[in-house]
Coordinates of N, CA and C in Angstrom, one line a residue:
M11 N 73.2 147.4 79.1 CA 74.2 146.3 79.0 C 74.7 146.1 77.6
P12 N 73.9 146.4 76.5 CA 74.4 146.0 75.2 C 75.7 146.7 74.9
G13 N 76.6 145.9 74.4 CA 77.9 146.4 74.0 C 78.9 146.7 75.0
H14 N 78.5 146.6 76.3 CA 79.5 146.8 77.3 C 79.2 146.0 78.6
F15 N 80.3 145.7 79.3 CA 80.1 144.9 80.5 C 79.6 145.7 81.6
E16 N 78.8 145.1 82.5 CA 78.2 145.7 83.7 C 78.5 144.8 84.8
P17 N 78.7 145.3 86.0 CA 79.0 144.5 87.2 C 77.8 143.7 87.6
L18 N 78.0 142.5 88.1 CA 77.0 141.6 88.7 C 77.1 141.7 90.2
P19 N 75.9 141.6 90.9 CA 76.0 141.6 92.3 C 76.8 140.5 92.8
G20 N 77.7 140.7 93.8 CA 78.5 139.7 94.4 C 79.8 139.4 93.6
G21 N 80.0 140.2 92.6 CA 81.2 140.0 91.7 C 80.9 139.4 90.4
G22 N 81.8 139.6 89.5 CA 81.6 139.1 88.1 C 81.0 140.2 87.2
A23 N 80.7 139.9 86.0 CA 80.3 140.9 85.0 C 79.4 140.2 84.0
A24 N 78.6 141.0 83.3 CA 77.6 140.5 82.3 C 77.7 141.5 81.1
V25 N 77.4 140.9 79.9 CA 77.3 141.7 78.7 C 76.4 141.0 77.8
A26 N 75.6 141.8 77.1 CA 74.7 141.2 76.1 C 75.4 141.2 74.7
L27 N 75.4 140.1 74.1 CA 76.1 139.9 72.8 C 75.2 139.4 71.8
D28 N 75.2 139.9 70.6 CA 74.4 139.3 69.5 C 75.2 138.2 68.9
D29 N 74.5 137.5 68.0 CA 75.1 136.3 67.4 C 76.4 136.6 66.6
V30 N 76.4 137.8 65.9 CA 77.6 138.2 65.2 C 78.8 138.4 66.1
E31 N 78.5 139.2 67.2 CA 79.5 139.5 68.2 C 80.1 138.2 68.8
I32 N 79.2 137.3 69.1 CA 79.6 136.0 69.7 C 80.6 135.3 68.7
S33 N 80.2 135.3 67.5 CA 80.9 134.6 66.4 C 82.3 135.2 66.2
I34 N 82.3 136.6 66.3 CA 83.6 137.3 66.1 C 84.6 137.0 67.2
I35 N 84.1 137.1 68.4 CA 85.0 136.9 69.6 C 85.5 135.5 69.6
R36 N 84.6 134.5 69.4 CA 85.0 133.1 69.4 C 86.0 132.8 68.3
S37 N 85.8 133.3 67.1 CA 86.7 133.1 66.0 C 88.1 133.7 66.3
L38 N 88.1 134.9 66.9 CA 89.4 135.5 67.2 C 90.1 134.7 68.3
A39 N 89.3 134.2 69.3 CA 90.0 133.4 70.4 C 90.5 132.1 69.9
V40 N 89.8 131.5 68.9 CA 90.3 130.3 68.3 C 91.6 130.5 67.5
Q41 N 91.6 131.7 66.8 CA 92.8 132.0 66.0 C 94.0 132.3 67.0
L42 N 93.7 132.9 68.1 CA 94.7 133.1 69.1 C 95.3 131.8 69.6
L43 N 94.4 130.9 69.9 CA 94.8 129.6 70.4 C 95.7 128.9 69.3
E44 N 95.4 129.0 68.1 CA 96.2 128.4 67.0 C 97.5 129.0 66.9
L45 N 97.6 130.3 67.1 CA 98.8 131.1 67.0 C 99.7 130.7 68.2
I46 N 99.2 130.6 69.4 CA 100.0 130.3 70.6 C 100.5 128.9 70.5
G47 N 99.7 128.0 70.0 CA 100.2 126.6 69.8 C 99.6 125.7 70.9
P48 N 99.8 124.4 70.6 CA 99.2 123.4 71.6 C 99.9 123.4 72.9
G49 N 99.2 122.9 73.9 CA 99.8 122.7 75.2 C 100.7 121.5 75.2
P50 N 101.2 121.1 76.4 CA 102.1 120.0 76.5 C 101.4 118.7 76.1
A51 N 102.1 117.8 75.6 CA 101.5 116.5 75.1 C 100.8 115.8 76.2
E52 N 99.7 115.2 75.8 CA 98.9 114.5 76.8 C 99.6 113.3 77.4
D53 N 100.6 112.8 76.7 CA 101.3 111.7 77.3 C 102.6 112.1 78.0
A54 N 102.6 113.4 78.3 CA 103.8 114.0 79.1 C 103.8 113.4 80.5
P55 N 104.9 113.3 81.1 CA 105.0 112.7 82.5 C 104.0 113.5 83.4
A56 N 103.4 112.7 84.3 CA 102.5 113.3 85.3 C 103.2 114.0 86.4
D57 N 104.5 114.0 86.5 CA 105.3 114.6 87.5 C 105.2 116.1 87.4
P58 N 104.5 116.9 88.3 CA 104.4 118.3 88.1 C 105.7 119.0 88.3
L59 N 106.7 118.4 89.0 CA 108.0 119.0 89.1 C 108.8 119.0 87.8
A60 N 108.5 118.0 87.0 CA 109.2 117.9 85.7 C 108.8 119.1 84.8
G61 N 107.5 119.5 84.9 CA 107.1 120.6 84.1 C 107.7 121.9 84.6
L62 N 108.0 122.0 85.9 CA 108.6 123.2 86.4 C 110.0 123.5 85.9
F63 N 110.7 122.4 85.6 CA 112.1 122.5 85.2 C 112.3 122.3 83.7
A64 N 111.2 122.2 83.0 CA 111.3 122.0 81.5 C 111.7 123.4 80.9
D65 N 112.7 123.3 80.1 CA 113.2 124.6 79.4 C 112.3 125.0 78.3
G66 N 112.0 126.3 78.2 CA 111.3 126.8 77.1 C 112.2 127.3 76.1
P67 N 111.7 128.0 75.1 CA 112.5 128.6 74.0 C 113.4 129.7 74.6
S68 N 114.6 129.9 74.0 CA 115.4 131.0 74.4 C 115.5 132.2 73.4
E69 N 115.0 131.9 72.2 CA 115.0 133.0 71.2 C 113.6 133.6 71.1
P70 N 113.5 134.9 70.8 CA 112.2 135.5 70.6 C 111.5 135.0 69.4
P71 N 110.2 134.9 69.3 CA 109.5 134.4 68.2 C 109.8 135.3 67.0
K72 N 109.7 134.8 65.8 CA 109.8 135.5 64.5 C 108.5 136.3 64.2
D73 N 107.4 135.6 64.4 CA 106.1 136.2 64.1 C 105.9 137.5 64.9
P74 N 105.6 138.6 64.3 CA 105.4 139.9 65.0 C 104.3 139.8 66.1
V75 N 103.3 139.0 65.9 CA 102.2 138.9 66.9 C 102.7 138.2 68.1
L76 N 103.4 137.1 67.9 CA 104.0 136.3 69.0 C 105.1 137.1 69.7
K77 N 105.8 137.9 68.9 CA 106.8 138.8 69.6 C 106.2 139.8 70.5
R78 N 105.0 140.3 70.1 CA 104.3 141.3 70.9 C 103.7 140.6 72.1
L79 N 103.2 139.4 72.0 CA 102.6 138.6 73.1 C 103.7 138.1 74.1
F80 N 104.9 137.8 73.5 CA 106.0 137.3 74.4 C 107.2 138.2 74.1
P81 N 107.2 139.4 74.6 CA 108.3 140.3 74.3 C 109.6 139.9 75.1
D82 N 110.7 140.5 74.7 CA 111.9 140.3 75.5 C 111.8 141.0 76.8
A83 N 112.3 140.4 77.9 CA 112.2 140.9 79.2 C 113.1 142.1 79.4
Y84 N 114.2 142.2 78.7 CA 115.2 143.2 78.9 C 115.3 144.0 77.6
S85 N 114.3 144.7 77.2 CA 114.2 145.5 76.0 C 114.9 144.9 74.8
D86 N 114.4 145.1 73.7 CA 114.9 144.6 72.4 C 116.3 145.1 72.3
P87 N 117.3 144.1 72.2 CA 118.7 144.5 72.1 C 119.0 145.4 70.9
E88 N 118.2 145.2 69.8 CA 118.4 145.9 68.6 C 117.9 147.4 68.7
Q89 N 117.0 147.6 69.6 CA 116.4 148.9 69.7 C 116.9 149.8 70.9
A90 N 117.4 149.1 71.9 CA 117.9 149.9 73.1 C 119.2 150.5 72.8
P91 N 119.4 151.7 73.4 CA 120.7 152.4 73.3 C 121.8 151.6 74.1
G92 N 123.0 151.9 73.7 CA 124.1 151.2 74.5 C 125.2 150.6 73.6
T93 N 126.2 150.1 74.2 CA 127.3 149.5 73.4 C 126.9 148.1 73.0
A94 N 127.7 147.5 72.1 CA 127.4 146.2 71.6 C 127.5 145.2 72.7
A95 N 128.4 145.4 73.7 CA 128.6 144.5 74.8 C 127.3 144.6 75.7
E96 N 126.7 145.8 75.9 CA 125.5 145.9 76.7 C 124.3 145.2 76.0
A97 N 124.3 145.4 74.6 CA 123.2 144.7 73.9 C 123.3 143.2 74.0
E98 N 124.5 142.7 73.9 CA 124.7 141.2 74.0 C 124.4 140.8 75.4
E99 N 124.7 141.6 76.5 CA 124.3 141.2 77.8 C 122.8 141.2 78.0
R100 N 122.1 142.2 77.4 CA 120.6 142.2 77.5 C 120.0 141.0 76.7
R101 N 120.6 140.6 75.6 CA 120.2 139.5 74.8 C 120.3 138.2 75.7
A102 N 121.4 138.0 76.3 CA 121.7 136.8 77.2 C 120.7 136.8 78.3
H103 N 120.4 137.9 79.0 CA 119.5 138.0 80.1 C 118.1 137.7 79.6
S104 N 117.7 138.2 78.5 CA 116.4 138.0 77.9 C 116.2 136.5 77.5
A105 N 117.2 135.9 77.0 CA 117.1 134.5 76.6 C 117.0 133.6 77.8
E106 N 117.7 133.9 78.9 CA 117.6 133.1 80.1 C 116.2 133.3 80.7
F107 N 115.7 134.5 80.8 CA 114.4 134.8 81.3 C 113.3 134.1 80.5
R108 N 113.4 134.1 79.2 CA 112.4 133.5 78.3 C 112.4 132.0 78.5
R109 N 113.6 131.4 78.7 CA 113.8 130.0 78.8 C 112.9 129.4 80.0
Y110 N 112.9 130.2 81.1 CA 112.2 129.7 82.3 C 110.8 130.3 82.4
T111 N 110.3 131.2 81.6 CA 109.0 131.8 81.8 C 108.0 131.6 80.6
E112 N 108.5 131.5 79.4 CA 107.6 131.5 78.2 C 106.6 130.4 78.2
N113 N 107.0 129.2 78.6 CA 106.1 128.1 78.7 C 104.9 128.4 79.6
D114 N 105.2 128.9 80.7 CA 104.1 129.3 81.7 C 103.2 130.4 81.1
L115 N 103.9 131.4 80.5 CA 103.1 132.5 79.9 C 102.2 132.0 78.8
R116 N 102.7 131.1 77.9 CA 101.9 130.5 76.9 C 100.7 129.7 77.5
A117 N 101.0 128.9 78.5 CA 99.9 128.2 79.2 C 98.8 129.1 79.7
G118 N 99.2 130.2 80.3 CA 98.2 131.1 80.9 C 97.4 131.8 79.8
K119 N 98.0 132.2 78.7 CA 97.3 132.8 77.6 C 96.4 131.8 76.9
R120 N 96.9 130.5 76.8 CA 96.0 129.5 76.3 C 94.8 129.2 77.1
E121 N 95.0 129.2 78.4 CA 93.8 129.0 79.3 C 92.8 130.1 79.3
N122 N 93.3 131.3 79.2 CA 92.4 132.5 79.1 C 91.6 132.4 77.8
A123 N 92.3 132.1 76.7 CA 91.5 132.0 75.4 C 90.6 130.9 75.4
L124 N 90.9 129.7 76.0 CA 90.0 128.6 76.1 C 88.8 128.9 77.0
A125 N 89.0 129.7 78.0 CA 87.9 130.1 78.9 C 86.9 131.0 78.1
V126 N 87.4 131.8 77.2 CA 86.5 132.6 76.4 C 85.7 131.7 75.5
V127 N 86.4 130.8 74.8 CA 85.7 129.9 73.9 C 84.6 129.0 74.6
R128 N 85.0 128.5 75.8 CA 84.1 127.7 76.5 C 82.9 128.4 77.0
S129 N 83.1 129.7 77.5 CA 82.0 130.4 78.0 C 81.0 130.8 76.9
L130 N 81.6 131.1 75.7 CA 80.7 131.4 74.6 C 80.0 130.2 74.1
D131 N 80.6 129.1 74.1 CA 80.0 127.8 73.7 C 78.9 127.4 74.6
A132 N 78.9 127.8 75.9 CA 77.9 127.5 76.9 C 76.7 128.4 76.9
L133 N 76.8 129.4 76.1 CA 75.6 130.3 76.0 C 74.4 129.7 75.4
A134 N 73.3 130.0 75.9 CA 72.0 129.6 75.3 C 71.4 130.8 74.6
P135 N 71.6 130.9 73.3 CA 71.1 132.0 72.5 C 69.6 132.2 72.7
A136 N 69.2 133.4 72.8 CA 67.7 133.7 72.9 C 67.4 134.7 71.9
G137 N 67.0 134.3 70.7 CA 66.5 135.2 69.7 C 67.5 136.2 69.3
G138 N 68.6 135.8 68.6 CA 69.6 136.7 68.1 C 70.7 137.1 69.0
G139 N 70.9 136.5 70.1 CA 72.0 136.8 71.0 C 71.8 136.2 72.3
A140 N 72.6 136.6 73.3 CA 72.5 136.0 74.6 C 73.2 137.0 75.6
V141 N 73.0 136.8 76.8 CA 73.6 137.5 77.9 C 74.7 136.6 78.5
L142 N 75.9 137.1 78.4 CA 77.1 136.4 78.9 C 77.3 136.8 80.4
K143 N 77.3 135.9 81.3 CA 77.5 136.2 82.7 C 78.8 135.5 83.2
L144 N 79.7 136.3 83.7 CA 81.0 135.7 84.1 C 81.2 135.9 85.6
S145 N 81.8 134.9 86.2 CA 82.2 135.1 87.6 C 83.4 136.0 87.7
A146 N 83.8 136.4 88.9 CA 85.0 137.2 89.0 C 86.2 136.6 88.4
G147 N 86.4 135.3 88.6 CA 87.6 134.6 88.0 C 87.5 134.5 86.5
E148 N 86.3 134.3 86.0 CA 86.2 134.2 84.5 C 86.4 135.6 83.9
S149 N 86.0 136.6 84.7 CA 86.2 138.0 84.2 C 87.6 138.3 84.0
R150 N 88.5 137.9 85.0 CA 89.9 138.1 84.9 C 90.5 137.3 83.7
Q151 N 90.0 136.1 83.4 CA 90.5 135.4 82.3 C 90.0 136.1 81.0
W152 N 88.8 136.5 80.9 CA 88.4 137.3 79.8 C 89.2 138.5 79.6
L153 N 89.5 139.2 80.7 CA 90.3 140.4 80.6 C 91.7 140.1 79.9
G154 N 92.3 139.1 80.4 CA 93.6 138.6 79.8 C 93.5 138.3 78.4
A155 N 92.4 137.6 78.0 CA 92.2 137.2 76.6 C 91.9 138.4 75.7
L156 N 91.1 139.3 76.2 CA 90.8 140.5 75.4 C 92.1 141.4 75.2
N157 N 92.9 141.4 76.2 CA 94.2 142.1 76.1 C 95.1 141.5 75.0
D158 N 95.2 140.1 75.1 CA 96.0 139.4 74.1 C 95.4 139.6 72.7
L159 N 94.1 139.6 72.5 CA 93.5 139.8 71.2 C 93.8 141.1 70.7
R160 N 93.7 142.1 71.5 CA 94.1 143.5 71.1 C 95.5 143.6 70.7
L161 N 96.4 143.0 71.5 CA 97.8 143.0 71.2 C 98.1 142.4 69.8
A162 N 97.4 141.2 69.6 CA 97.6 140.5 68.3 C 97.1 141.3 67.2
I163 N 95.9 141.9 67.3 CA 95.4 142.7 66.2 C 96.3 144.0 66.0
G164 N 96.7 144.6 67.1 CA 97.6 145.8 67.0 C 98.9 145.5 66.4
A165 N 99.4 144.3 66.6 CA 100.7 143.9 65.9 C 100.5 143.8 64.4
R166 N 99.3 143.2 64.0 CA 99.0 143.0 62.6 C 98.8 144.4 61.9
L167 N 98.2 145.3 62.7 CA 98.0 146.6 62.1 C 99.2 147.6 62.3
E168 N 100.2 147.0 62.9 CA 101.5 147.8 63.2 C 101.2 149.0 64.0
I169 N 100.4 148.8 65.1 CA 100.1 149.9 66.0 C 101.2 149.8 67.1
T170 N 101.9 150.9 67.2 CA 103.0 151.0 68.3 C 102.7 152.0 69.3
D171 N 101.9 153.0 69.0 CA 101.6 154.0 70.0 C 100.2 154.6 69.7
E172 N 99.8 155.6 70.5 CA 98.4 156.2 70.4 C 98.3 156.9 69.1
D173 N 99.3 157.5 68.6 CA 99.2 158.2 67.3 C 98.8 157.2 66.2
D174 N 99.3 156.0 66.2 CA 99.0 155.0 65.2 C 97.5 154.7 65.3
T175 N 96.9 154.6 66.5 CA 95.5 154.3 66.7 C 94.7 155.5 66.2
D176 N 95.1 156.7 66.5 CA 94.3 157.9 66.0 C 94.3 157.9 64.5
A177 N 95.3 157.6 63.8 CA 95.4 157.6 62.3 C 94.4 156.6 61.7
L178 N 94.1 155.5 62.5 CA 93.3 154.4 62.0 C 91.8 154.8 62.0
Y179 N 91.4 155.8 62.8 CA 90.0 156.2 62.9 C 89.5 156.7 61.5
G180 N 90.3 157.3 60.8 CA 89.9 157.9 59.5 C 90.0 157.1 58.3
L181 N 90.2 155.8 58.4 CA 90.4 154.9 57.3 C 89.1 154.9 56.5
P182 N 89.3 154.9 55.1 CA 88.1 154.8 54.3 C 87.5 153.4 54.4
D183 N 86.2 153.3 54.1 CA 85.5 152.0 54.3 C 86.1 150.9 53.4
D184 N 86.7 151.3 52.2 CA 87.2 150.2 51.3 C 88.6 149.8 51.7
D185 N 89.2 150.3 52.7 CA 90.5 149.9 53.2 C 90.5 148.5 53.7
P186 N 91.3 147.6 53.3 CA 91.2 146.2 53.7 C 91.5 146.1 55.2
R187 N 92.1 147.1 55.9 CA 92.4 147.0 57.3 C 91.2 147.4 58.1
K188 N 90.2 147.9 57.5 CA 89.0 148.5 58.2 C 88.3 147.5 59.2
P189 N 88.1 146.2 58.7 CA 87.4 145.3 59.7 C 88.3 145.0 60.9
M190 N 89.6 144.9 60.7 CA 90.5 144.6 61.8 C 90.5 145.8 62.8
V191 N 90.5 147.0 62.2 CA 90.5 148.3 63.0 C 89.2 148.3 63.9
M192 N 88.1 148.0 63.2 CA 86.8 148.0 63.9 C 86.8 147.0 65.1
A193 N 87.3 145.8 64.8 CA 87.4 144.8 65.9 C 88.4 145.2 67.0
Y194 N 89.5 145.9 66.6 CA 90.4 146.4 67.6 C 89.8 147.4 68.5
L195 N 89.0 148.3 68.0 CA 88.4 149.4 68.7 C 87.3 148.8 69.6
W196 N 86.5 147.9 69.0 CA 85.4 147.3 69.7 C 85.9 146.5 70.9
L197 N 86.9 145.7 70.7 CA 87.5 144.9 71.8 C 88.1 145.8 72.9
G198 N 88.6 147.0 72.5 CA 89.1 147.9 73.5 C 88.0 148.5 74.3
G199 N 86.8 148.7 73.7 CA 85.6 149.1 74.5 C 85.2 148.1 75.5
L200 N 85.1 146.8 75.0 CA 84.8 145.7 75.9 C 85.8 145.6 77.1
Q201 N 87.0 145.7 76.7 CA 88.1 145.6 77.7 C 88.0 146.7 78.8
E202 N 87.7 147.9 78.3 CA 87.6 149.0 79.3 C 86.5 148.9 80.2
T203 N 85.3 148.4 79.7 CA 84.2 148.3 80.6 C 84.3 147.1 81.5
L204 N 85.0 146.0 81.1 CA 85.3 144.9 81.9 C 86.2 145.3 83.1
V205 N 87.2 146.1 82.8 CA 88.1 146.6 83.8 C 87.3 147.4 84.9
A206 N 86.4 148.2 84.4 CA 85.6 149.0 85.3 C 84.8 148.1 86.3
T207 N 84.3 146.9 85.8 CA 83.5 146.0 86.7 C 84.4 145.4 87.7
L208 N 85.7 145.3 87.5 CA 86.6 144.7 88.4 C 87.2 145.6 89.5
M209 N 86.9 146.9 89.2 CA 87.4 147.9 90.2 C 86.6 147.9 91.5
P210 N 87.3 148.0 92.6 CA 86.6 148.0 93.9 C 85.7 149.2 94.1

């Protein structure tokens, strides 16, 4: 079990984490929460229908990490081939889609990251680490959060395809990107083994 998730009888997954690993994952999840931003104000109306019809942003985020987490629905108008009129039409469709979906996407990503923090905070360390046990539902939340963390780190490292990842394997130890690369690769391993536990 060390370093990778294993399935639990009846669904769910477990992984043994040492104190440093717990600290790293928790810190990354908290940073992700800060980046995504706060949820709706606590004094917001209690009417659930009002939340359904609240408009979200229509412009893509400027931060490259947020842009990766909340991409345009209809390909980046600046990158896609076509005429100026087609690019403008894609921009309008993306803005409309974003307006009605981004708030929900942010809420989902926020809940996943909070689930990670809460489950790590609930661990009872036993001599230098602990075994994290997740239900099937918690496993799906963790999977979403691990994916978001890798997307965020990948955006900071400017990873756009597999070739970029391959080039990072050979970084010298004194490269300032090395710790982020190690976290990116480690989280990828956790994500891969967690996916395997969810497979029928």
